[in-house]
CSV table of C-alpha atoms and ligand atoms in Angstrom, one decimal:
chain,number,residue,atom,x,y,z
W,291,MET,CA,0.0,0.0,0.0
W,292,ARG,CA,3.0,2.3,0.5
W,293,SER,CA,3.4,2.4,-3.2
W,294,GLU,CA,-0.2,3.6,-3.5
W,295,ALA,CA,0.6,6.4,-1.1
W,296,ASN,CA,3.8,7.2,-3.1
W,297,TYR,CA,1.7,7.4,-6.2
W,298,ILE,CA,-0.5,10.0,-4.7
W,299,VAL,CA,2.4,12.1,-3.4
W,300,GLU,CA,4.0,11.8,-6.9
W,301,GLN,CA,0.8,13.2,-8.6
W,302,VAL,CA,0.7,16.1,-6.1
W,303,ASP,CA,4.4,16.9,-6.8
W,304,LYS,CA,3.7,16.8,-10.5
W,305,HIS,CA,0.7,19.1,-10.0
W,306,HIS,CA,3.0,21.6,-8.1
W,307,ASP,CA,5.6,21.4,-10.8
W,308,TRP,CA,2.9,22.0,-13.5
W,309,PHE,CA,1.3,24.9,-11.8
W,310,GLY,CA,4.7,26.5,-11.1
W,311,LYS,CA,5.0,26.7,-14.8
W,312,SER,CA,1.5,27.7,-15.7
W,313,LEU,CA,-0.6,30.9,-15.8
W,314,PRO,CA,-3.5,30.3,-13.4
W,315,MET,CA,-6.5,32.3,-14.6
W,316,ILE,CA,-9.6,30.5,-13.1
W,317,ALA,CA,-11.6,33.4,-11.6
W,318,SER,CA,-12.6,31.4,-8.5
W,319,GLU,CA,-9.1,30.4,-7.3
W,320,ASN,CA,-6.2,32.1,-5.6
W,321,LEU,CA,-2.9,31.5,-3.8
W,322,ILE,CA,-3.0,31.5,0.0
W,323,SER,CA,0.0,33.3,1.7
W,324,PRO,CA,2.8,31.2,3.0
W,325,LEU,CA,2.1,32.2,6.6
W,326,ALA,CA,-1.6,31.3,6.3
W,327,ARG,CA,-0.7,28.1,4.5
W,328,GLU,CA,1.3,27.1,7.5
W,329,MET,CA,-1.8,27.1,9.6
W,330,LEU,CA,-3.3,24.4,7.4
W,331,VAL,CA,-0.8,21.9,8.5
W,332,SER,CA,-1.0,22.8,12.2
W,333,ASP,CA,-2.5,20.7,15.0
W,334,PHE,CA,-5.7,22.8,14.6
W,335,HIS,CA,-6.5,20.5,11.7
W,336,ASP,CA,-6.9,17.5,14.0
W,337,ARG,CA,-9.3,19.1,16.5
W,338,TYR,CA,-12.9,19.7,17.1
W,339,ALA,CA,-14.6,22.8,18.5
W,340,GLU,CA,-18.3,22.7,18.0
W,341,GLY,CA,-20.2,25.7,19.2
W,342,LEU,CA,-18.9,29.2,19.9
W,343,PRO,CA,-15.8,30.4,21.9
W,344,GLY,CA,-16.4,29.9,25.6
W,345,ASP,CA,-19.5,27.7,24.9
W,346,ARG,CA,-18.0,24.5,23.4
W,347,TYR,CA,-19.1,20.9,23.4
W,348,TYR,CA,-15.4,19.8,23.5
W,349,HIS,CA,-12.4,20.6,25.6
W,350,GLY,CA,-8.9,21.5,24.4
W,351,ASN,CA,-10.1,24.7,22.8
W,352,ILE,CA,-8.3,27.3,24.9
W,353,TYR,CA,-6.2,28.6,22.0
W,354,VAL,CA,-8.8,27.7,19.3
W,355,ASP,CA,-11.1,30.1,21.1
W,356,LYS,CA,-8.6,32.9,21.1
W,357,VAL,CA,-8.0,32.4,17.4
W,358,GLU,CA,-11.7,32.3,16.6
W,359,ILE,CA,-12.4,35.5,18.6
W,360,ARG,CA,-9.5,37.3,17.0
W,361,ALA,CA,-10.5,36.2,13.5
W,362,THR,CA,-14.1,37.3,14.0
W,363,GLU,CA,-12.9,40.7,15.3
W,364,LEU,CA,-10.6,41.1,12.2
W,365,ALA,CA,-13.5,40.2,9.9
W,366,LYS,CA,-15.7,42.8,11.6
W,367,LYS,CA,-13.0,45.4,11.3
W,368,LEU,CA,-12.2,44.6,7.6
W,369,PHE,CA,-15.8,44.6,6.5
W,370,LYS,CA,-17.0,47.3,8.9
W,371,CYS,CA,-19.8,45.2,10.2
W,372,GLU,CA,-21.5,44.3,13.4
W,373,TYR,CA,-21.6,40.5,12.9
W,374,ALA,CA,-19.1,38.0,11.5
W,375,ASP,CA,-19.0,34.2,11.5
W,376,THR,CA,-15.7,32.6,10.5
W,377,ARG,CA,-17.1,29.0,10.8
W,378,PRO,CA,-18.6,28.2,7.4
W,379,ILE,CA,-16.4,25.6,5.8
W,380,SER,CA,-17.1,26.9,2.3
W,381,GLY,CA,-19.1,29.5,0.4
W,382,THR,CA,-21.7,26.9,-0.4
W,383,VAL,CA,-22.0,26.0,3.3
W,384,ALA,CA,-22.4,29.7,4.2
W,385,ASN,CA,-25.1,29.9,1.6
W,386,ILE,CA,-27.0,26.9,2.9
W,387,GLY,CA,-26.7,28.3,6.5
W,388,ILE,CA,-28.1,31.6,5.4
W,389,LEU,CA,-31.0,29.9,3.6
W,390,LYS,CA,-31.7,27.9,6.8
W,391,ALA,CA,-31.5,31.1,8.9
W,392,LEU,CA,-33.6,33.4,6.7
W,393,GLY,CA,-36.1,31.2,4.9
W,394,LYS,CA,-38.4,28.2,5.4
W,395,HIS,CA,-40.1,25.8,3.1
W,396,GLY,CA,-42.5,27.5,0.8
W,397,ASP,CA,-41.0,31.0,1.1
W,398,SER,CA,-40.2,32.9,-2.0
W,399,ILE,CA,-36.7,34.0,-3.0
W,400,THR,CA,-35.6,36.2,-5.9
W,401,HIS,CA,-32.2,35.6,-7.5
W,402,THR,CA,-30.2,35.8,-10.8
W,403,ALA,CA,-30.7,32.9,-13.1
W,404,LEU,CA,-28.0,30.3,-13.5
W,405,SER,CA,-27.7,31.1,-17.2
W,406,ASP,CA,-27.1,34.7,-16.3
W,407,GLY,CA,-24.2,33.8,-14.1
W,408,ALA,CA,-25.6,32.8,-10.7
W,409,HIS,CA,-24.0,30.0,-8.7
W,410,ILE,CA,-25.5,26.5,-8.5
W,411,SER,CA,-25.8,26.8,-4.7
W,412,THR,CA,-28.3,29.5,-5.2
W,413,ALA,CA,-30.3,27.8,-7.9
W,414,LYS,CA,-33.5,25.9,-7.8
W,415,PHE,CA,-31.7,22.5,-8.1
W,416,GLY,CA,-29.1,23.6,-5.6
W,417,ALA,CA,-29.4,24.7,-2.0
W,418,VAL,CA,-32.5,26.9,-2.7
W,419,GLY,CA,-34.3,23.8,-3.8
W,420,ILE,CA,-33.1,21.7,-0.9
W,421,ARG,CA,-34.5,24.3,1.5
W,422,GLY,CA,-37.8,24.1,-0.4
W,423,LEU,CA,-37.9,27.8,-1.4
W,424,VAL,CA,-39.9,29.0,-4.4
W,425,SER,CA,-37.5,30.6,-6.8
W,426,HIS,CA,-38.0,33.6,-9.0
W,427,THR,CA,-35.3,35.1,-11.2
W,428,TYR,CA,-34.6,38.7,-11.9
W,429,PRO,CA,-35.0,39.9,-15.5
W,430,PHE,CA,-31.5,40.3,-16.9
W,431,ASP,CA,-30.0,42.7,-19.4
W,432,THR,CA,-27.5,40.7,-21.4
W,433,HIS,CA,-26.0,43.7,-23.1
W,434,GLU,CA,-25.2,45.3,-19.7
W,435,MET,CA,-24.4,41.9,-18.1
W,436,ASN,CA,-26.5,42.9,-15.1
W,437,ILE,CA,-29.9,42.8,-13.6
W,438,ASN,CA,-32.5,45.0,-15.4
W,439,VAL,CA,-33.4,47.4,-12.6
W,440,ASP,CA,-36.8,48.6,-13.7
W,441,ALA,CA,-38.0,45.1,-14.5
W,442,ALA,CA,-36.5,43.7,-11.3
W,443,LYS,CA,-38.4,46.3,-9.3
W,444,ARG,CA,-41.6,44.9,-10.8
W,445,THR,CA,-40.6,41.4,-10.0
W,446,LEU,CA,-39.9,42.3,-6.4
W,447,LEU,CA,-43.2,44.0,-6.0
W,448,GLU,CA,-45.1,41.2,-7.6
W,449,VAL,CA,-43.3,38.3,-5.8
W,450,LYS,CA,-42.8,40.0,-2.5
W,451,PRO,CA,-40.0,37.6,-1.6
W,452,LYS,CA,-38.9,36.7,1.9
W,453,ILE,CA,-35.3,36.9,0.7
W,454,ALA,CA,-33.8,38.9,-2.2
W,455,LEU,CA,-30.5,37.5,-3.2
W,456,PHE,CA,-27.8,39.2,-5.3
W,457,GLY,CA,-24.4,37.9,-6.5
W,458,ARG,CA,-23.0,35.8,-9.3
W,459,SER,CA,-20.2,33.6,-10.4
W,460,VAL,CA,-19.7,35.7,-13.6
W,461,PHE,CA,-19.6,38.9,-11.6
W,462,LEU,CA,-18.4,41.7,-13.9
W,463,PHE,CA,-20.3,44.7,-12.5
W,464,PRO,CA,-21.7,45.6,-9.1
W,465,ALA,CA,-25.2,44.3,-8.4
W,466,PRO,CA,-27.8,47.2,-8.4
W,467,ILE,CA,-28.8,46.9,-4.7
W,468,ALA,CA,-28.6,50.7,-4.2
W,469,GLU,CA,-30.8,51.3,-7.2
W,470,LEU,CA,-33.3,48.7,-5.8
W,471,ARG,CA,-33.0,49.8,-2.2
W,472,ASP,CA,-36.3,51.6,-2.0
W,473,THR,CA,-38.2,48.7,-3.5
W,474,LEU,CA,-36.4,46.2,-1.3
W,475,GLU,CA,-37.4,48.3,1.8
W,476,GLU,CA,-41.0,48.5,0.6
W,477,VAL,CA,-41.1,44.7,0.2
W,478,GLY,CA,-39.4,44.3,3.6
W,479,CYS,CA,-37.4,41.3,2.6
W,480,ALA,CA,-34.1,40.1,3.9
W,481,VAL,CA,-31.4,41.3,1.5
W,482,TRP,CA,-28.6,38.7,1.0
W,483,TYR,CA,-25.5,39.3,-1.1
W,484,ASP,CA,-23.5,36.3,-2.3
W,485,GLY,CA,-20.0,37.8,-2.5
W,486,ALA,CA,-18.1,34.6,-3.0
W,487,HIS,CA,-16.3,35.9,-6.1
W,488,VAL,CA,-15.8,39.6,-5.1
W,489,LEU,CA,-15.3,39.3,-1.4
W,490,GLY,CA,-11.6,40.5,-1.6
W,491,LEU,CA,-12.6,43.4,-3.8
W,492,ILE,CA,-15.4,44.5,-1.4
W,493,ALA,CA,-13.0,44.2,1.5
W,494,GLY,CA,-10.4,46.3,-0.4
W,495,GLY,CA,-13.1,49.0,-1.0
W,496,LYS,CA,-12.9,48.7,-4.8
W,497,PHE,CA,-16.1,47.0,-6.0
W,498,GLN,CA,-19.3,47.9,-4.1
W,499,ASP,CA,-20.2,48.1,-0.5
W,500,PRO,CA,-23.3,45.9,-0.1
W,501,LEU,CA,-23.8,46.4,3.6
W,502,ARG,CA,-24.0,50.2,3.1
W,503,GLU,CA,-26.1,49.8,0.0
W,504,GLY,CA,-28.9,47.9,1.6
W,505,ALA,CA,-27.8,44.3,2.1
W,506,HIS,CA,-28.2,42.8,5.5
W,507,VAL,CA,-26.0,39.8,5.1
W,508,ILE,CA,-23.1,38.8,2.8
W,509,SER,CA,-21.8,35.2,2.3
W,510,GLY,CA,-18.5,34.5,0.8
W,511,SER,CA,-15.8,32.0,-0.1
W,512,THR,CA,-12.5,33.1,1.3
W,513,HIS,CA,-10.3,31.8,-1.5
W,514,LYS,CA,-11.3,33.7,-4.6
W,515,THR,CA,-10.5,37.4,-4.8
W,516,PHE,CA,-10.2,37.2,-1.0
W,517,PRO,CA,-6.8,35.3,-1.0
W,518,GLY,CA,-7.3,33.0,2.0
W,519,PRO,CA,-7.9,29.4,2.7
W,520,GLN,CA,-10.6,27.2,1.2
W,521,HIS,CA,-13.3,28.3,3.7
W,522,GLY,CA,-16.4,30.5,4.0
W,523,ILE,CA,-17.6,33.4,5.9
W,524,VAL,CA,-20.8,35.2,6.8
W,525,ILE,CA,-20.7,38.9,7.6
W,526,ALA,CA,-23.7,41.0,8.4
W,527,ASN,CA,-25.4,44.1,9.8
W,528,PRO,CA,-28.4,42.1,11.0
W,529,LYS,CA,-31.8,43.8,11.1
W,530,ASP,CA,-32.2,42.8,14.7
W,531,ASP,CA,-30.9,40.4,17.4
W,532,LYS,CA,-33.3,37.7,16.2
W,533,MET,CA,-31.7,37.7,12.7
W,534,ALA,CA,-28.2,37.6,14.3
W,535,ARG,CA,-29.2,34.6,16.4
W,536,ARG,CA,-30.7,32.8,13.4
W,537,LEU,CA,-27.6,33.5,11.3
W,538,SER,CA,-25.4,31.9,14.0
W,539,SER,CA,-27.6,28.8,14.5
W,540,GLY,CA,-28.0,28.5,10.7
W,541,ILE,CA,-24.2,27.8,10.5
W,542,PHE,CA,-24.0,25.7,13.8
W,543,PRO,CA,-25.8,23.5,14.5
W,544,GLY,CA,-27.5,24.2,11.1
W,545,VAL,CA,-25.0,23.1,8.5
W,546,THR,CA,-21.6,22.5,10.2
W,547,SER,CA,-20.4,20.3,13.0
W,548,ASN,CA,-16.7,21.0,13.2
W,549,HIS,CA,-15.6,24.1,11.4
W,550,HIS,CA,-12.1,23.2,10.1
W,551,LEU,CA,-10.1,25.0,12.7
W,552,HIS,CA,-6.9,25.0,10.6
W,553,ALA,CA,-8.7,26.9,7.9
W,554,MET,CA,-10.2,29.3,10.4
W,555,ALA,CA,-6.7,30.1,11.7
W,556,ALA,CA,-5.5,30.6,8.2
W,557,LEU,CA,-8.5,32.8,7.6
W,558,GLY,CA,-7.5,34.9,10.6
W,559,ILE,CA,-4.1,35.5,9.1
W,560,SER,CA,-5.5,36.3,5.6
W,561,LEU,CA,-7.9,38.8,7.2
W,562,ALA,CA,-4.9,40.5,8.9
W,563,GLU,CA,-3.0,40.5,5.6
W,564,HIS,CA,-6.0,41.9,3.7
W,565,ILE,CA,-6.4,44.8,6.2
W,566,GLU,CA,-2.8,45.7,5.4
W,567,PHE,CA,-2.6,44.9,1.7
W,568,GLY,CA,-6.2,44.5,0.4
W,569,ALA,CA,-6.8,47.9,-1.0
W,570,ASP,CA,-3.6,47.9,-3.2
W,571,TYR,CA,-4.2,44.3,-4.2
W,572,SER,CA,-7.8,44.8,-5.2
W,573,ASP,CA,-6.9,48.0,-7.1
W,574,GLN,CA,-4.3,46.1,-9.1
W,575,ILE,CA,-6.6,43.1,-9.7
W,576,ILE,CA,-9.2,45.4,-11.4
W,577,ARG,CA,-6.6,47.3,-13.3
W,578,ASN,CA,-5.2,44.1,-14.6
W,579,ALA,CA,-8.5,42.6,-15.6
W,580,GLN,CA,-9.4,45.8,-17.5
W,581,ALA,CA,-6.0,45.9,-19.2
W,582,LEU,CA,-6.4,42.2,-20.2
W,583,GLY,CA,-9.8,42.9,-21.6
W,584,GLN,CA,-8.5,45.7,-23.7
W,585,ALA,CA,-5.5,43.8,-24.9
W,586,LEU,CA,-7.6,40.7,-25.9
W,587,HIS,CA,-10.1,43.0,-27.6
W,588,GLU,CA,-7.2,44.6,-29.6
W,589,ARG,CA,-6.2,41.1,-30.7
W,590,GLY,CA,-9.6,40.3,-32.2
W,591,ILE,CA,-11.0,38.3,-29.3
W,592,LYS,CA,-14.6,39.3,-28.3
W,593,VAL,CA,-14.7,40.3,-24.7
W,594,LEU,CA,-18.2,41.1,-23.3
W,595,CYS,CA,-19.1,44.6,-22.4
W,596,GLU,CA,-16.5,46.6,-24.3
W,597,HIS,CA,-18.8,49.6,-23.9
W,598,LYS,CA,-18.3,49.4,-20.1
W,599,GLY,CA,-14.6,48.8,-20.1
W,600,PHE,CA,-15.1,45.0,-20.0
W,601,THR,CA,-15.3,44.6,-16.3
W,602,ALA,CA,-15.3,46.3,-12.9
W,603,SER,CA,-14.1,43.2,-11.1
W,604,HIS,CA,-11.4,40.5,-11.5
W,605,ALA,CA,-13.4,38.6,-14.1
W,606,LEU,CA,-13.7,38.7,-17.9
W,607,ALA,CA,-16.2,36.9,-20.1
W,608,LEU,CA,-14.9,36.0,-23.5
W,609,ASP,CA,-17.1,35.0,-26.4
W,610,VAL,CA,-15.0,32.5,-28.4
W,611,GLU,CA,-17.8,30.9,-30.4
W,612,GLU,CA,-16.2,31.9,-33.8
W,613,HIS,CA,-12.9,30.4,-32.6
W,614,GLY,CA,-14.4,26.9,-31.9
W,615,GLY,CA,-16.2,27.6,-28.6
W,616,GLY,CA,-15.3,27.5,-24.9
W,617,ALA,CA,-14.7,23.8,-24.6
W,618,LEU,CA,-12.1,23.7,-27.3
W,619,GLY,CA,-10.6,27.0,-26.3
W,620,SER,CA,-10.1,26.2,-22.6
W,621,GLN,CA,-8.6,22.8,-23.6
W,622,LEU,CA,-6.1,24.4,-25.9
W,623,LEU,CA,-5.3,26.9,-23.2
W,624,GLU,CA,-4.6,24.1,-20.7
W,625,ASP,CA,-2.5,22.3,-23.3
W,626,SER,CA,-0.4,25.5,-23.4
W,627,ASN,CA,-0.2,25.8,-19.5
W,628,ILE,CA,-2.8,28.5,-19.3
W,629,ILE,CA,-5.5,27.4,-16.8
W,630,ALA,CA,-9.0,28.7,-17.4
W,631,ASN,CA,-12.6,27.4,-17.6
W,632,MET,CA,-15.2,27.2,-20.3
W,633,ASN,CA,-18.3,29.2,-19.3
W,634,MET,CA,-21.9,29.6,-20.5
W,635,LEU,CA,-22.8,33.0,-21.8
W,636,PRO,CA,-26.4,34.2,-21.3
W,637,ARG,CA,-27.5,32.9,-24.7
W,638,ASP,CA,-26.1,29.4,-24.1
W,639,THR,CA,-28.2,26.4,-23.1
W,640,LYS,CA,-25.6,23.6,-23.1
W,641,PRO,CA,-23.1,23.7,-20.1
W,642,ARG,CA,-20.7,21.3,-21.8
W,643,SER,CA,-20.4,23.2,-25.0
W,644,PRO,CA,-20.7,26.9,-24.1
W,645,SER,CA,-19.6,29.8,-26.2
W,646,GLY,CA,-17.5,31.4,-23.5
W,647,ILE,CA,-14.4,31.3,-21.5
W,648,ARG,CA,-14.1,33.0,-18.1
W,649,LEU,CA,-10.8,34.5,-17.0
W,650,GLY,CA,-9.8,36.0,-13.7
W,651,SER,CA,-6.8,38.3,-13.0
W,652,GLN,CA,-6.6,37.8,-9.2
W,653,GLU,CA,-4.0,35.1,-9.1
W,654,LEU,CA,-1.6,36.6,-11.7
W,655,THR,CA,-1.9,39.8,-9.8
W,656,ARG,CA,-1.1,38.0,-6.6
W,657,LEU,CA,2.2,36.9,-8.2
W,658,GLY,CA,3.1,40.5,-9.1
W,659,MET,CA,1.8,41.0,-12.6
W,660,LYS,CA,0.9,44.5,-13.7
W,661,GLU,CA,-1.0,46.0,-16.6
W,662,SER,CA,2.0,45.7,-19.0
W,663,HIS,CA,2.2,41.9,-18.4
W,664,MET,CA,-1.5,41.6,-19.4
W,665,SER,CA,-0.5,42.4,-23.0
W,666,GLU,CA,1.9,39.5,-22.9
W,667,VAL,CA,-0.7,37.2,-21.5
W,668,ALA,CA,-3.3,38.4,-24.1
W,669,GLU,CA,-0.8,37.8,-26.9
W,670,LEU,CA,-0.3,34.2,-25.7
W,671,ILE,CA,-4.0,33.6,-25.5
W,672,LYS,CA,-4.5,35.0,-29.0
W,673,ARG,CA,-1.8,32.7,-30.4
W,674,ILE,CA,-3.7,29.8,-28.9
W,675,ILE,CA,-7.3,30.7,-29.4
W,676,VAL,CA,-7.2,32.7,-32.7
W,677,ASP,CA,-4.0,31.6,-34.5
W,678,LYS,CA,-4.2,28.0,-33.3
W,679,GLU,CA,-0.5,27.9,-33.0
W,680,PRO,CA,0.8,24.5,-31.8
W,681,THR,CA,0.3,24.4,-28.0
W,682,GLU,CA,3.7,22.9,-27.4
W,683,LYS,CA,5.3,25.9,-29.0
W,684,VAL,CA,3.2,28.5,-27.0
W,685,LYS,CA,3.7,26.5,-23.8
W,686,LEU,CA,7.5,27.3,-23.9
W,687,ASP,CA,6.7,31.0,-24.0
W,688,VAL,CA,4.2,30.6,-21.2
W,689,ILE,CA,6.8,28.9,-19.0
W,690,ASN,CA,9.3,31.6,-19.9
W,691,LEU,CA,6.9,34.3,-18.9
W,692,LYS,CA,5.9,32.6,-15.6
W,693,LYS,CA,9.6,32.3,-14.5
W,694,ASP,CA,9.6,35.9,-13.2
W,695,PHE,CA,6.4,35.4,-11.2
W,696,SER,CA,6.9,32.9,-8.5
W,697,THR,CA,6.6,35.0,-5.3
W,698,ILE,CA,3.3,35.5,-3.6
W,699,GLN,CA,2.7,39.2,-3.0
W,700,TYR,CA,0.4,41.3,-0.8
W,701,CYS,CA,1.1,39.3,2.3
W,702,PHE,CA,3.4,39.1,5.3
W,703,ASN,CA,6.3,37.3,3.6
W,704,GLU,CA,9.8,38.2,4.6
W,705,GLY,CA,11.3,36.8,7.7
W,706,HIS,CA,9.0,34.0,8.3
W,707,PRO,CA,10.2,30.4,7.9
W,708,ALA,CA,6.9,29.5,6.2
W,709,TYR,CA,7.8,31.9,3.4
W,710,GLU,CA,10.8,29.8,2.4
W,711,ARG,CA,9.1,26.5,2.9
W,712,PHE,CA,6.0,27.3,0.8
W,713,LYS,CA,7.6,29.6,-1.8
W,714,LEU,CA,6.6,28.6,-5.3
W,715,VAL,CA,9.6,27.6,-7.3
B,1215,PLP,C1,-21.4,33.1,-6.5
B,1215,PLP,C2,-20.9,31.9,-5.8
B,1215,PLP,N1,-21.4,31.5,-4.6
B,1215,PLP,C3,-20.9,30.4,-4.0
B,1215,PLP,C4,-19.9,29.7,-4.5
B,1215,PLP,C5,-19.5,28.5,-3.8
B,1215,PLP,O1,-18.3,28.6,-3.1
B,1215,PLP,P1,-17.5,27.4,-2.5
B,1215,PLP,O2,-16.8,26.8,-3.7
B,1215,PLP,O3,-16.6,28.1,-1.5
B,1215,PLP,O4,-18.4,26.5,-1.9
B,1215,PLP,C6,-19.3,30.0,-5.7
B,1215,PLP,C7,-18.2,29.2,-6.2
B,1215,PLP,O5,-17.6,29.5,-7.2
B,1215,PLP,C8,-19.8,31.2,-6.4
B,1215,PLP,O6,-19.3,31.5,-7.5
C-alpha cells in the first residue's frame, strides 16, 4: 500500500511542478499566503470545536477560542460590520446556512438565473431547492451583463420575496442593490449578497459596499478574490438580534459540525493581511482585468461589455464561439499551460459546449503581474485561441513568462520560515 501512497504524493508533486510553470486564470481560485498556509498543517487541523468560543461541546479549545475570537474581530474590522461568522467551511455551506436562517419551506426567493451567471448553490436545483424555497429570477440585461433594474423592481413588488439574493459567479459589474433599495425596503425582505467571487474586492473597498447599499448579510468564499484558505464566511449588519441569532444557528448547528479550525486560523491571518494589503491588491486586480480585456479586444477576441470597459471586477467573459467555442478554447489553453474554464454566456443552453471562457486576473496579480504583463498574456491567449499555433510551442513561452512570477505578494512574507518553505519555485 505504501506504493499507492507514493503514487498520490507523486501526482501532487507533478501538479505543483505544472502549476509552477502555468498561468493560473480561473476566476474562483487564488494562492494563500505562505504564513496562512502554515496554519493548514497545524494541529488545529486535528481538533474539534463545536459551538462558539467559551461555549463549546469539546475541551482542548483554549487557543482555538482565542483564534476564533480574533479572526471574528478582524472580519468585523475589515468589512466594517456588526456581525461576522468565520465558521462556514465553504461559500456553499455559508449559503445553505443563510438559507436555513432566513427562509423556510414555501417562502419565495428572488435571485439571478443560472444562465445569467448565478451559482449553482443559489439555484432551484441547488441549495435553494433543498431548502424548499420557491425561486423567481430577476430579468437580466445581457448587453449590460447585469440585472435589469426597472424590470427587477416589478418582479420584487409582484413576488414580495422573503429573501432577495444578489451575487453571481460571472460577476463583472456591481449588483444594483442601491438602485433597488427603496423597492427592497418597501417589500421588507431580507437582502442577501453572495459575495463569493468579489469578497476581496469588497474588503479592499474597490467594487461595491453591499452592507452600506442595503444588504443585511453577505456570504462568501474566502479563497477567490479574497486570497485566503478554502473556507467560507458570513458577515452582516443584521436587522435585529433575532436575525443575528438565526444566522449563527444557521451555521451551527444548522450546517456545520466542526468548522475546520486550521482553515479558520489561516483565515485569521488572511484577514490581517488583507487589512494591510487588500486595497492595493484589489486595485491592481481590477486594473489588470481591464487591461487584459482591452489587450484581448485589440487582438480580435470578443470580450463582453467593451462599452463598459469590459469589467469592474477581476473577471472577464470571452465569447469565443467563432474560434471553436469555450470547450475547445479552454482545452487548448490548458495544453499550453494557461489554466481557465469554459463558461456559459447568457444565450447558451448547453453547459458542456458553451460559447464562452471566463478569466480572472486575481492570481496573476497575486504573483506580481501588472498591466503591462497583461498584454503579454493576451498575446499568448490570442496565439492559442485565434491563431491556433501548436500548443507545445506556445507553452514554452508561457513557461518563460511565468519564470519571473513565483513569489506571492500582498502578504506578510519576509522573515517567516513558512515563506521559504512554501515559496513557489
Ligand atoms: C457566487 C458563488 N457563490 C458560492 C460559491 C461556492 O463557493 P465554494 O466553492 O466556496 O463552496 C461560488 C463558487 O464558485 C460562487 O461563484
